[in-house]
mmCIF file of C-alpha atoms in Angstrom:
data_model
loop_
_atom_site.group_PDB
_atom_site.id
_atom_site.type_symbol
_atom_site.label_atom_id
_atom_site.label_comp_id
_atom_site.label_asym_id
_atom_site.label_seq_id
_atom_site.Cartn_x
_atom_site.Cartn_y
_atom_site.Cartn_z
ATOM 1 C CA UNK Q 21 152.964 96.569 29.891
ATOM 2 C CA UNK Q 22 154.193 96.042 33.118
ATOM 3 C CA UNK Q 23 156.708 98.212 35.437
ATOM 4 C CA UNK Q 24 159.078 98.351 38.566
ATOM 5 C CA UNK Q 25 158.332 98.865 42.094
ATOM 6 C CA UNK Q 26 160.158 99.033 44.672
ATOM 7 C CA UNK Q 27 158.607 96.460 47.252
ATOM 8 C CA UNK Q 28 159.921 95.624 50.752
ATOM 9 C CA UNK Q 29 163.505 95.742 51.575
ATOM 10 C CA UNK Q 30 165.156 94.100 54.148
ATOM 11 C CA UNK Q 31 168.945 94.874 55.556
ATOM 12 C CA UNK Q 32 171.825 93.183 57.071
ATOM 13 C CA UNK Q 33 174.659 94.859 59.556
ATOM 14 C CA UNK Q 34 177.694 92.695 60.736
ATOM 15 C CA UNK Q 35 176.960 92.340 64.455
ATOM 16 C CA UNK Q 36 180.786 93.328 65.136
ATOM 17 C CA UNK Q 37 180.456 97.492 66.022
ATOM 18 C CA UNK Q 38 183.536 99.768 65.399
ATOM 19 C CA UNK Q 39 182.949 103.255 67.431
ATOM 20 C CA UNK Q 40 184.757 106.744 66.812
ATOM 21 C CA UNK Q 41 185.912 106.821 70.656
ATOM 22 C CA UNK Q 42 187.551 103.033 70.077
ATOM 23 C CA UNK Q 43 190.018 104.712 67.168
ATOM 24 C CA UNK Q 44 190.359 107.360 69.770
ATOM 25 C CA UNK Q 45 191.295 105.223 72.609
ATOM 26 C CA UNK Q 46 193.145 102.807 69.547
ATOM 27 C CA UNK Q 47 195.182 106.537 68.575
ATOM 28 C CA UNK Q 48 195.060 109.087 70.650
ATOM 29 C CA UNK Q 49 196.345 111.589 68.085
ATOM 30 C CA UNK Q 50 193.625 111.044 66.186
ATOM 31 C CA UNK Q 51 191.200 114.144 65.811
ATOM 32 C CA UNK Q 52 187.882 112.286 66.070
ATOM 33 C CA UNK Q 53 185.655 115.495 66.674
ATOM 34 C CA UNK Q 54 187.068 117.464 63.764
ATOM 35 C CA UNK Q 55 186.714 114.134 61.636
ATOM 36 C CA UNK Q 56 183.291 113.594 62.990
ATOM 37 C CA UNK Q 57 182.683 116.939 62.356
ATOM 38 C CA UNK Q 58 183.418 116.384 58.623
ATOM 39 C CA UNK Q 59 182.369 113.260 58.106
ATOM 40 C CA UNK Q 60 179.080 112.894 60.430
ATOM 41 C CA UNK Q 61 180.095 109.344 60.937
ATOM 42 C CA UNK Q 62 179.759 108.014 64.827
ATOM 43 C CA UNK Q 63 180.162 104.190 64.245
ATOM 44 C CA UNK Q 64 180.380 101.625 61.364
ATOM 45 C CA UNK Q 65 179.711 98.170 61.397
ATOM 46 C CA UNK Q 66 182.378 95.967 60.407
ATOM 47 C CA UNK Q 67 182.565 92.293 58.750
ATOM 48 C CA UNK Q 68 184.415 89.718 60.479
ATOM 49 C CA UNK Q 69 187.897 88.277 58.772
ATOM 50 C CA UNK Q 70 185.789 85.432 57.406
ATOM 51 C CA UNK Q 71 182.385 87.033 56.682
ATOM 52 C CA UNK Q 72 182.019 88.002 52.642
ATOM 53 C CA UNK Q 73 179.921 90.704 51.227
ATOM 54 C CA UNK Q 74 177.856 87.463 50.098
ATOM 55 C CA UNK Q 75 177.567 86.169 53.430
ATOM 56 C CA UNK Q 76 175.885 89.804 54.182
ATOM 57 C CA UNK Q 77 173.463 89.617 51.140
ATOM 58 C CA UNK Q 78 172.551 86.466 51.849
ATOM 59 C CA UNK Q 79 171.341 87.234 55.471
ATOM 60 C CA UNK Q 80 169.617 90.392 54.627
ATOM 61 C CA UNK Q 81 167.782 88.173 51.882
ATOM 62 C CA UNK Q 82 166.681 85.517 53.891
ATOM 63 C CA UNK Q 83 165.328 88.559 56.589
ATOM 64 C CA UNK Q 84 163.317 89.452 53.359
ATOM 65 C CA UNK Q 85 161.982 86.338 52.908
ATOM 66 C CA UNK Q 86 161.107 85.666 56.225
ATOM 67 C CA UNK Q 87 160.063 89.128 57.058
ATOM 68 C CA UNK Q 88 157.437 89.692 54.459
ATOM 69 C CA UNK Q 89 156.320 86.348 53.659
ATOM 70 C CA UNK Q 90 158.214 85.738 50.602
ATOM 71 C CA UNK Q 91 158.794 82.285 48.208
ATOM 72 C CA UNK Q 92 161.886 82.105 47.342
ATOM 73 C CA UNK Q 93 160.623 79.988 44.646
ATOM 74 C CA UNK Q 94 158.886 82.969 43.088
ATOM 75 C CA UNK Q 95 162.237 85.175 42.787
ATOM 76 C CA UNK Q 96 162.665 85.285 38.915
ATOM 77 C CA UNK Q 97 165.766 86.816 38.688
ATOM 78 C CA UNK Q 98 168.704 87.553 40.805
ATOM 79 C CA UNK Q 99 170.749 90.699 41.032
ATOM 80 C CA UNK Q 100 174.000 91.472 43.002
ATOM 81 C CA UNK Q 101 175.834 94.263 42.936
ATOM 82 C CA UNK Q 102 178.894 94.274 44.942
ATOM 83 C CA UNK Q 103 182.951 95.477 44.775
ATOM 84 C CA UNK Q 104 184.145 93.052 47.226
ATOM 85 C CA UNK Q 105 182.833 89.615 45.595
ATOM 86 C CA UNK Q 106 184.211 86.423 47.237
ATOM 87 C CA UNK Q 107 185.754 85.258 44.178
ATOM 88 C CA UNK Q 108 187.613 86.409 40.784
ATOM 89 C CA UNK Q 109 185.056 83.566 39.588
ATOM 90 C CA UNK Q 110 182.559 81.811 40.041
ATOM 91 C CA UNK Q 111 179.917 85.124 40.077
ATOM 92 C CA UNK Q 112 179.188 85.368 43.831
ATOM 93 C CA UNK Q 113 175.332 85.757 42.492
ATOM 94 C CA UNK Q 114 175.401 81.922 41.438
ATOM 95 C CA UNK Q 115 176.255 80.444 44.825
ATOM 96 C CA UNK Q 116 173.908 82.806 46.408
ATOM 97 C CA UNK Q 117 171.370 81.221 44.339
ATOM 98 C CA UNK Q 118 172.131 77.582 45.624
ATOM 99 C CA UNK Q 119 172.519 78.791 49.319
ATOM 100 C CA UNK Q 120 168.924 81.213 49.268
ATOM 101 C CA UNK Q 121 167.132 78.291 47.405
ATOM 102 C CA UNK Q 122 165.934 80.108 44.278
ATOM 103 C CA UNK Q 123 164.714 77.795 41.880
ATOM 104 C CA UNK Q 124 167.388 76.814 38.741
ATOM 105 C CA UNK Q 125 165.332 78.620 36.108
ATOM 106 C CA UNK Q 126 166.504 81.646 37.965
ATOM 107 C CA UNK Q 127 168.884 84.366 36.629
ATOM 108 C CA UNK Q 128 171.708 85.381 38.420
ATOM 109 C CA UNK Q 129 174.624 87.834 37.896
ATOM 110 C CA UNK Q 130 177.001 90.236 39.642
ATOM 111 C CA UNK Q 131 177.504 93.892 38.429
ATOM 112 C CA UNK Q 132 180.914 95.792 40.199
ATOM 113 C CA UNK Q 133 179.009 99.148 40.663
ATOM 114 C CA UNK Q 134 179.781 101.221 43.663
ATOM 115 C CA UNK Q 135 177.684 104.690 45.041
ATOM 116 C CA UNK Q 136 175.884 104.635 42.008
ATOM 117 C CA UNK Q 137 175.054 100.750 41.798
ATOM 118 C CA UNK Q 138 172.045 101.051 43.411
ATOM 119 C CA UNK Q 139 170.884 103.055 40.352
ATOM 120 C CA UNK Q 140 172.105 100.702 38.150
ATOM 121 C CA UNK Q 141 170.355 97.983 39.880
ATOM 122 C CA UNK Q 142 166.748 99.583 39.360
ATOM 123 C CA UNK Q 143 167.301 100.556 35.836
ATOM 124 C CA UNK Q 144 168.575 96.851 35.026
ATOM 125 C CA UNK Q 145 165.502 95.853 36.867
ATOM 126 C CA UNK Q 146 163.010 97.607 35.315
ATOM 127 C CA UNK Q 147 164.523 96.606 31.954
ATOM 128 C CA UNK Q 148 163.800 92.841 32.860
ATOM 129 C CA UNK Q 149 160.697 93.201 34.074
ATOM 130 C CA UNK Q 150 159.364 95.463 30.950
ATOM 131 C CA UNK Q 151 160.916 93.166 28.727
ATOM 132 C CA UNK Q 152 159.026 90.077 30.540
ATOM 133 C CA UNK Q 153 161.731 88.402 31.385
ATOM 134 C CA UNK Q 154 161.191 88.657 35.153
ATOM 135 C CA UNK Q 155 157.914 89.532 37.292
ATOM 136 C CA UNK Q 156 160.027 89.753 40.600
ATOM 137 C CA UNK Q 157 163.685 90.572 40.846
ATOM 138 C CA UNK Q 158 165.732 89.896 44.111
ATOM 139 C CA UNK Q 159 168.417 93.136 44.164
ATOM 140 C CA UNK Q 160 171.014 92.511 46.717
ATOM 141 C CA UNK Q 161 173.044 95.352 47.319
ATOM 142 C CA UNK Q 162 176.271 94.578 49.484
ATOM 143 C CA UNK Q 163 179.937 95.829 50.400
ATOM 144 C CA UNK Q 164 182.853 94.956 52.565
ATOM 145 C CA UNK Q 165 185.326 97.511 51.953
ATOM 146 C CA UNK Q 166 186.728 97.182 54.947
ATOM 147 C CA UNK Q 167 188.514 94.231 54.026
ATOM 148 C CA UNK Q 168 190.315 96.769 51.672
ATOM 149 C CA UNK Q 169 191.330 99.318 54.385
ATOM 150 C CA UNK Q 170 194.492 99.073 56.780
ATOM 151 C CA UNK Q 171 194.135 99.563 60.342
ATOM 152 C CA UNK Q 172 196.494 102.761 60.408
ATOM 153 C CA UNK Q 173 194.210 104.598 58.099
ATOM 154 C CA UNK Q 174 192.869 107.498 59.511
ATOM 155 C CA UNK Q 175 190.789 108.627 56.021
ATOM 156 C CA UNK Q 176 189.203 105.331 55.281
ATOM 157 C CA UNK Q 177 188.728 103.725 58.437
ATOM 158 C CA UNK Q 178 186.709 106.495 60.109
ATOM 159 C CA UNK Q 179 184.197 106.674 56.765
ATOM 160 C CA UNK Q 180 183.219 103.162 55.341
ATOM 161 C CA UNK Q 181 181.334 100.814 57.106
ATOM 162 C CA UNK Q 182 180.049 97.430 56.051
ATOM 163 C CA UNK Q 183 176.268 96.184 55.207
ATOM 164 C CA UNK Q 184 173.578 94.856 52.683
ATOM 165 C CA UNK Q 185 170.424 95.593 51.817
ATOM 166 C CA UNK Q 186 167.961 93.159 50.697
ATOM 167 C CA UNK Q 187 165.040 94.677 47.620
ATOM 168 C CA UNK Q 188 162.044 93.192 45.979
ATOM 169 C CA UNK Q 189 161.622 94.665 42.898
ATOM 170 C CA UNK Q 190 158.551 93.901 41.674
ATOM 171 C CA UNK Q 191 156.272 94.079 38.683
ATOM 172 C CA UNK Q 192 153.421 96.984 38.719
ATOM 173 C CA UNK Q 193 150.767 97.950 36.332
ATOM 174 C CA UNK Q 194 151.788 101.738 37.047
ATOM 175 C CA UNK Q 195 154.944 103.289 35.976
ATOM 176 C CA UNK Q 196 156.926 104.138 39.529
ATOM 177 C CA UNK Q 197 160.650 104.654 38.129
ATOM 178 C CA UNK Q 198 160.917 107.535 35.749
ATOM 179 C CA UNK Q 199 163.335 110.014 34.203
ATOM 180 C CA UNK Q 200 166.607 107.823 34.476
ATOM 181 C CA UNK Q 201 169.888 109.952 33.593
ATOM 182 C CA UNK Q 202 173.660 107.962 34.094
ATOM 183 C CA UNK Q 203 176.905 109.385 33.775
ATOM 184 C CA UNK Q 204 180.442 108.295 33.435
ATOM 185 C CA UNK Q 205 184.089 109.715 33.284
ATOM 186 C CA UNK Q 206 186.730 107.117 33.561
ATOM 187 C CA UNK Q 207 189.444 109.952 34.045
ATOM 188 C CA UNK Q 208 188.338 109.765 37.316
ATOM 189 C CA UNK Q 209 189.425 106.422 38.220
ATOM 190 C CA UNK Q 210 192.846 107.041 39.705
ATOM 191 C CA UNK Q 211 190.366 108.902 42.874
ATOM 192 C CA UNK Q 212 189.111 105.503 44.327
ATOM 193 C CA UNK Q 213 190.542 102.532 43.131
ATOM 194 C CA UNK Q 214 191.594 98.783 44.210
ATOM 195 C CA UNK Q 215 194.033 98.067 41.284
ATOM 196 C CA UNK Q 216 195.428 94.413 42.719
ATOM 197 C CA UNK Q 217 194.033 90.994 42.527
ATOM 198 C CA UNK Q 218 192.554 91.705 38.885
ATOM 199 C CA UNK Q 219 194.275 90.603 35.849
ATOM 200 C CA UNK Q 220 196.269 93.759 35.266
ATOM 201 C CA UNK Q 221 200.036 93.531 36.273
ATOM 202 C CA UNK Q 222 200.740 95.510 38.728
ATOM 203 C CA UNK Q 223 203.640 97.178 36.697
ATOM 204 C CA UNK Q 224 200.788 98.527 34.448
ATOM 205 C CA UNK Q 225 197.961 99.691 36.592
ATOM 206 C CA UNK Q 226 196.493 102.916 37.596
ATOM 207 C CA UNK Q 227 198.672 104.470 40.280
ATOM 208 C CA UNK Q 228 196.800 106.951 42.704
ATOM 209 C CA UNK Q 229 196.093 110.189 41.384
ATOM 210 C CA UNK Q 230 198.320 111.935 44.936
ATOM 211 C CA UNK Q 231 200.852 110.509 47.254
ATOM 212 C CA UNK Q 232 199.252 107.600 48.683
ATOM 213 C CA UNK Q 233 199.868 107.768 52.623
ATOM 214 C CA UNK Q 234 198.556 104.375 54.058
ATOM 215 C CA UNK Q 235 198.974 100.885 53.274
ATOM 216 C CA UNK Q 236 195.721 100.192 52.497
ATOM 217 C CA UNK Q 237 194.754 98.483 49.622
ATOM 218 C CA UNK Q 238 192.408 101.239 48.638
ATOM 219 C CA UNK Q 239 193.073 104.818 47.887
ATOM 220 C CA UNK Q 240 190.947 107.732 47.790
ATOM 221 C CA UNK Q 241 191.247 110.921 46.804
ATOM 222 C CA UNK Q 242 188.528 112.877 49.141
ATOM 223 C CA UNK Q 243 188.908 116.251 47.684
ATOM 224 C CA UNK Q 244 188.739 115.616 44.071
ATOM 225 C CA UNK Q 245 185.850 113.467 45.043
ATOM 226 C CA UNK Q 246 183.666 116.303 46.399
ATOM 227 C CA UNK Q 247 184.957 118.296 43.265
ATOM 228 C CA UNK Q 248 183.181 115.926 40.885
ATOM 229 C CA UNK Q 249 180.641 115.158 42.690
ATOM 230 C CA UNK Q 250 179.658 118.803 42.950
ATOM 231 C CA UNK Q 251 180.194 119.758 39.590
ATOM 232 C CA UNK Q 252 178.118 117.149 37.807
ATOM 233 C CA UNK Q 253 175.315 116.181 40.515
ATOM 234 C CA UNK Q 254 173.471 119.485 39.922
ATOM 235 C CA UNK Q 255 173.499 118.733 35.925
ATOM 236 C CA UNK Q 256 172.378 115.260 36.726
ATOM 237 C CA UNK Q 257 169.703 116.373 38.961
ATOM 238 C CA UNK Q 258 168.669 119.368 36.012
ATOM 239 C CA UNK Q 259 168.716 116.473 33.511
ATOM 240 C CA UNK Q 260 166.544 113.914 35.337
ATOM 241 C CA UNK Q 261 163.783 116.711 35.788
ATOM 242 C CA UNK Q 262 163.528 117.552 32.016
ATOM 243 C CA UNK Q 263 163.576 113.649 31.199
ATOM 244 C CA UNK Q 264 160.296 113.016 33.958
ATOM 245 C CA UNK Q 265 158.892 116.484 32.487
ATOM 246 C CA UNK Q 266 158.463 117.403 36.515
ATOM 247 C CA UNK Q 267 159.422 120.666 38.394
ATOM 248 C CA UNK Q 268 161.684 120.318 41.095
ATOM 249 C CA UNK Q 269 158.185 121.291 43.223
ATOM 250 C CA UNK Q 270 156.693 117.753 42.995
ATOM 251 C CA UNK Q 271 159.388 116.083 44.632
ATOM 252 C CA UNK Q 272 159.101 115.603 48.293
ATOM 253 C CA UNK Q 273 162.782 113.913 49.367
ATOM 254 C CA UNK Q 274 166.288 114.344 47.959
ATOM 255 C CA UNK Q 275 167.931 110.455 48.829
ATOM 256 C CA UNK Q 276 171.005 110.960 47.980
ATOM 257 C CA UNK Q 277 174.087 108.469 48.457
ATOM 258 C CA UNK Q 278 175.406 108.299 51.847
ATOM 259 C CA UNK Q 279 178.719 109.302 51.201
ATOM 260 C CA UNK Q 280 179.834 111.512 53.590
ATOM 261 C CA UNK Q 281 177.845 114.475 55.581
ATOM 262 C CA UNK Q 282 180.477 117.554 54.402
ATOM 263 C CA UNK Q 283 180.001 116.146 50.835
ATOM 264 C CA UNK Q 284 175.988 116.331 51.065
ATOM 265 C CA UNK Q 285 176.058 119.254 52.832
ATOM 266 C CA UNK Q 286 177.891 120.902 49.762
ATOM 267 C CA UNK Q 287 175.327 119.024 47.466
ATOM 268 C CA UNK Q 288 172.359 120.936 49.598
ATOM 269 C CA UNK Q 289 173.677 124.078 49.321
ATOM 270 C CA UNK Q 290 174.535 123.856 45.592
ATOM 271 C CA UNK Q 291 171.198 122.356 44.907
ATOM 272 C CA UNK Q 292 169.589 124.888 47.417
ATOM 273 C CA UNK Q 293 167.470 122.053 48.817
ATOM 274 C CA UNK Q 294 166.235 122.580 52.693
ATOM 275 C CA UNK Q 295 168.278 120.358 54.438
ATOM 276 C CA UNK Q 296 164.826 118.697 55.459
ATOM 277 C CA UNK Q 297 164.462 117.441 52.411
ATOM 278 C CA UNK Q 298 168.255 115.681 51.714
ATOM 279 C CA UNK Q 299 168.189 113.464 55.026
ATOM 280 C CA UNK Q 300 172.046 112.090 56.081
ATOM 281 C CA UNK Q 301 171.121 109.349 57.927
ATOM 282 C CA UNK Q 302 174.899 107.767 58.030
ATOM 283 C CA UNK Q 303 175.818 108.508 61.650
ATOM 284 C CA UNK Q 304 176.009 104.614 62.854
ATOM 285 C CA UNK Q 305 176.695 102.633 59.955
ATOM 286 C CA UNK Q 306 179.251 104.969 57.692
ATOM 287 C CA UNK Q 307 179.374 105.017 53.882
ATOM 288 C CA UNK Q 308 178.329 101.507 52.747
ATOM 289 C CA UNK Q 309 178.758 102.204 49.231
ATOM 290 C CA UNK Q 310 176.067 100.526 47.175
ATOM 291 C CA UNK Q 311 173.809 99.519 50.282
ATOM 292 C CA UNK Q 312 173.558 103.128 51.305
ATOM 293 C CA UNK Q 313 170.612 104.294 49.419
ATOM 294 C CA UNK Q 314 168.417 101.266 50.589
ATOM 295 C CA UNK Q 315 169.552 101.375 53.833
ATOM 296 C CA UNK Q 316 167.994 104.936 54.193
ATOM 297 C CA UNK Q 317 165.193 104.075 52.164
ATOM 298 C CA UNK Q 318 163.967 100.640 54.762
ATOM 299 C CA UNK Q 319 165.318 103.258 57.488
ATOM 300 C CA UNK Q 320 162.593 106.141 56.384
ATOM 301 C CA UNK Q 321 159.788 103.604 55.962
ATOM 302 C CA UNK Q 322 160.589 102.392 59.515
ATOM 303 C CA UNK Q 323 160.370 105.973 60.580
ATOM 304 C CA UNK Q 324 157.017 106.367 58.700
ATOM 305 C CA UNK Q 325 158.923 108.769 56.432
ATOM 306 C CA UNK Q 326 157.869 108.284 52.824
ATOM 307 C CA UNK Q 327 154.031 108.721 51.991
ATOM 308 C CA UNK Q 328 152.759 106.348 49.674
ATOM 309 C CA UNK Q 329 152.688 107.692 46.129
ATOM 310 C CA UNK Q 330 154.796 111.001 46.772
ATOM 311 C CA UNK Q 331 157.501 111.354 44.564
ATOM 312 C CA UNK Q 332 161.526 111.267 45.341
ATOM 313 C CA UNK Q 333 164.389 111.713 43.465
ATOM 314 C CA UNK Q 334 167.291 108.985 43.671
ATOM 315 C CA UNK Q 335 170.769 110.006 43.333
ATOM 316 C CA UNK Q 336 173.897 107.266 43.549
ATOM 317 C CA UNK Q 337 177.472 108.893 42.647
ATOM 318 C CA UNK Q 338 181.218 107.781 43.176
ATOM 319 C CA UNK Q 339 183.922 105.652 42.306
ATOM 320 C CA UNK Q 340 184.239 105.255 38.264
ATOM 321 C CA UNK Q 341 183.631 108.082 38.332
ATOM 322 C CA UNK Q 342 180.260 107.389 38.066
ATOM 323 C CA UNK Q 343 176.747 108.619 38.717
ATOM 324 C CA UNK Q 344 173.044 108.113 38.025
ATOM 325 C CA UNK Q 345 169.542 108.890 38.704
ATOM 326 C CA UNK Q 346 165.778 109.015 38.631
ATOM 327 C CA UNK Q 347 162.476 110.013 39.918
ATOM 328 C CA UNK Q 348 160.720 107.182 42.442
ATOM 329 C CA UNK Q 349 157.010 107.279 43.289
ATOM 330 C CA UNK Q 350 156.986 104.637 46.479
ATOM 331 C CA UNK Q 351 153.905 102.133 46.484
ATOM 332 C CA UNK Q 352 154.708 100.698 49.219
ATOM 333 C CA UNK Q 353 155.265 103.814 51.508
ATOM 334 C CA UNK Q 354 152.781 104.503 54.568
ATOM 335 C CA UNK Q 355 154.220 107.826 55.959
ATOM 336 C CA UNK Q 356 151.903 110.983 56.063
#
């Protein structure tokens, strides 16, 4: 039986640089410390009018290839999760396929997953490759919300930030992915939502759970966000212990969704985790959504962070409302 690893991962930021003292100068009534102060986001980068969330996946998979020696030929199956795809249809994963060169006997599909997705991703992963159906899986990870998010908006525009992250998941002979716990509560939906350009007339679609104040095409509800999130994570986090059979002792690192640093503060003190141990690592590229979770993870190996075979929990929660986790041993870590 074989399992998944998480192998190299490689990540992509658009080159275009939005800064907390540009809104400032851009609106001067602005509170950028006290939002700073809440949100512990300096800087985001931010896709140009013509560059897709597939046009970012594709560049941090190509830095993958290139970066670690990799055949493109040998990818078995593709992977893309991503809530800003370039098209209704055709899946964004197929043309990626064409424009990486994976070979035609490839897989490829898209999943719409948000702060959990990178979760998702793994589990999906590690269900193809112990079903031998793949031996390497290519898990793109990418997000353009930006492209959702009006330039007047003081609560959006100051939190996400654009970016893709590039994984090789790979096949091991040891398990490295254990104790996987999901949840989801669709009563939740009216907190962050895009409810045009689907299907769904707009006549009978989710309306925003509060006054909506900006013209953005996205709406969030901040508050009842950090509500959910800290009333089920703990639960979650209880739950994926007793499914690995692990106390909380073993694990070294909390790497939690980069969401925002008020929300993860509340998550460390309801958790009662050393804030050591949780890192927030979101100052210069914002909440990326599904990316964030790999970003920190290729920004921690960088740093010499994560020791090879020490243990971590992954958490991914958000828009659905959904959220999911599990226990990660890294192979491919070389911190101390």
């Amino acid at each position: 039986m074989k399992y998944a690893s998480i192998g190299p991962i490689s990540t992509y930021l658009p080159q275009k640089i939005e800064t907390n003292q540009q809104l400032q100068d851009e609106f001067p009534s602005w509170d950028m410390d006290l939002i700073y102060s809440k949100t512990g986001i300096a800087s985001r980068h931010i896709a140009e009018p013509g560059e897709t969330a597939a046009d970012l996946g594709v560049k941090a998979a190509e830095r993958l290839f290139d970066e670690h020696q990799i055949d493109p030929q040998s990818v078995d199956f593709l992977l893309f999760c991503t809530q800003t795809p370039d098209y209704p249809l055709p899946t964004s994963a197929c043309l990626m396929q064409q424009r990486l060169g994976l070979r035609v006997s490839c897989g490829a599909l898209d999943f719409n997953l948000g702060c959990s997705g990178f979760i998702y991703g793994l589990s999906l992963a590690e269900g193809l490759i112990r079903a031998g159906i793949a031996r390497r899986v290519l898990f793109i990870t990418s997000e353009t919300y930006s492209k959702y998010i009006d330039a007047d908006d003081r609560s959006l525009r100051t939190i996400f930030g654009d970016g893709a992250a590039a994984t090789l998941i790979e096949a091991s002979p040891e398990p490295t992915l254990d104790g996987f716990q999901f949840g989801t509560d669709g009563s939740g939906a009216d907190t962050l939502m895009v409810t045009d350009g689907g299907a769904r007339l707009a006549e009978d679609a989710h309306t925003p759970r509060h006054r909506k104040r900006w013209d953005s095409r996205l709406y969030m509800d901040g508050p009842a966000l950090i509500n959910f999130t800290v009333g089920a994570i703990p639960q979650l986090v209880q739950n994926i212990f007793s499914a690995a059979g692990i106390p909380k002792s073993d694990v070294e690192l909390y790497l939690f969704h980069q969401a925002t640093r008020k929300m993860l503060e509340q998550l460390q003190d309801a958790l009662e985790i050393e804030r050591e141990r949780m890192p927030i690592v979101l100052e210069t590229v914002g909440n990326t959504v599904s990316a964030t979770i790999p970003l920190m993870i290729h920004d921690l190996r960088q740093q010499n962070r994560l020791a090879k075979g020490a243990k971590h929990l992954l958490v991914g929660f958000g828009v659905g409302w959904s959220w999911g986790g599990c226990i990660w041993h890294d192979q491919y870590g070389n911190g101390d």
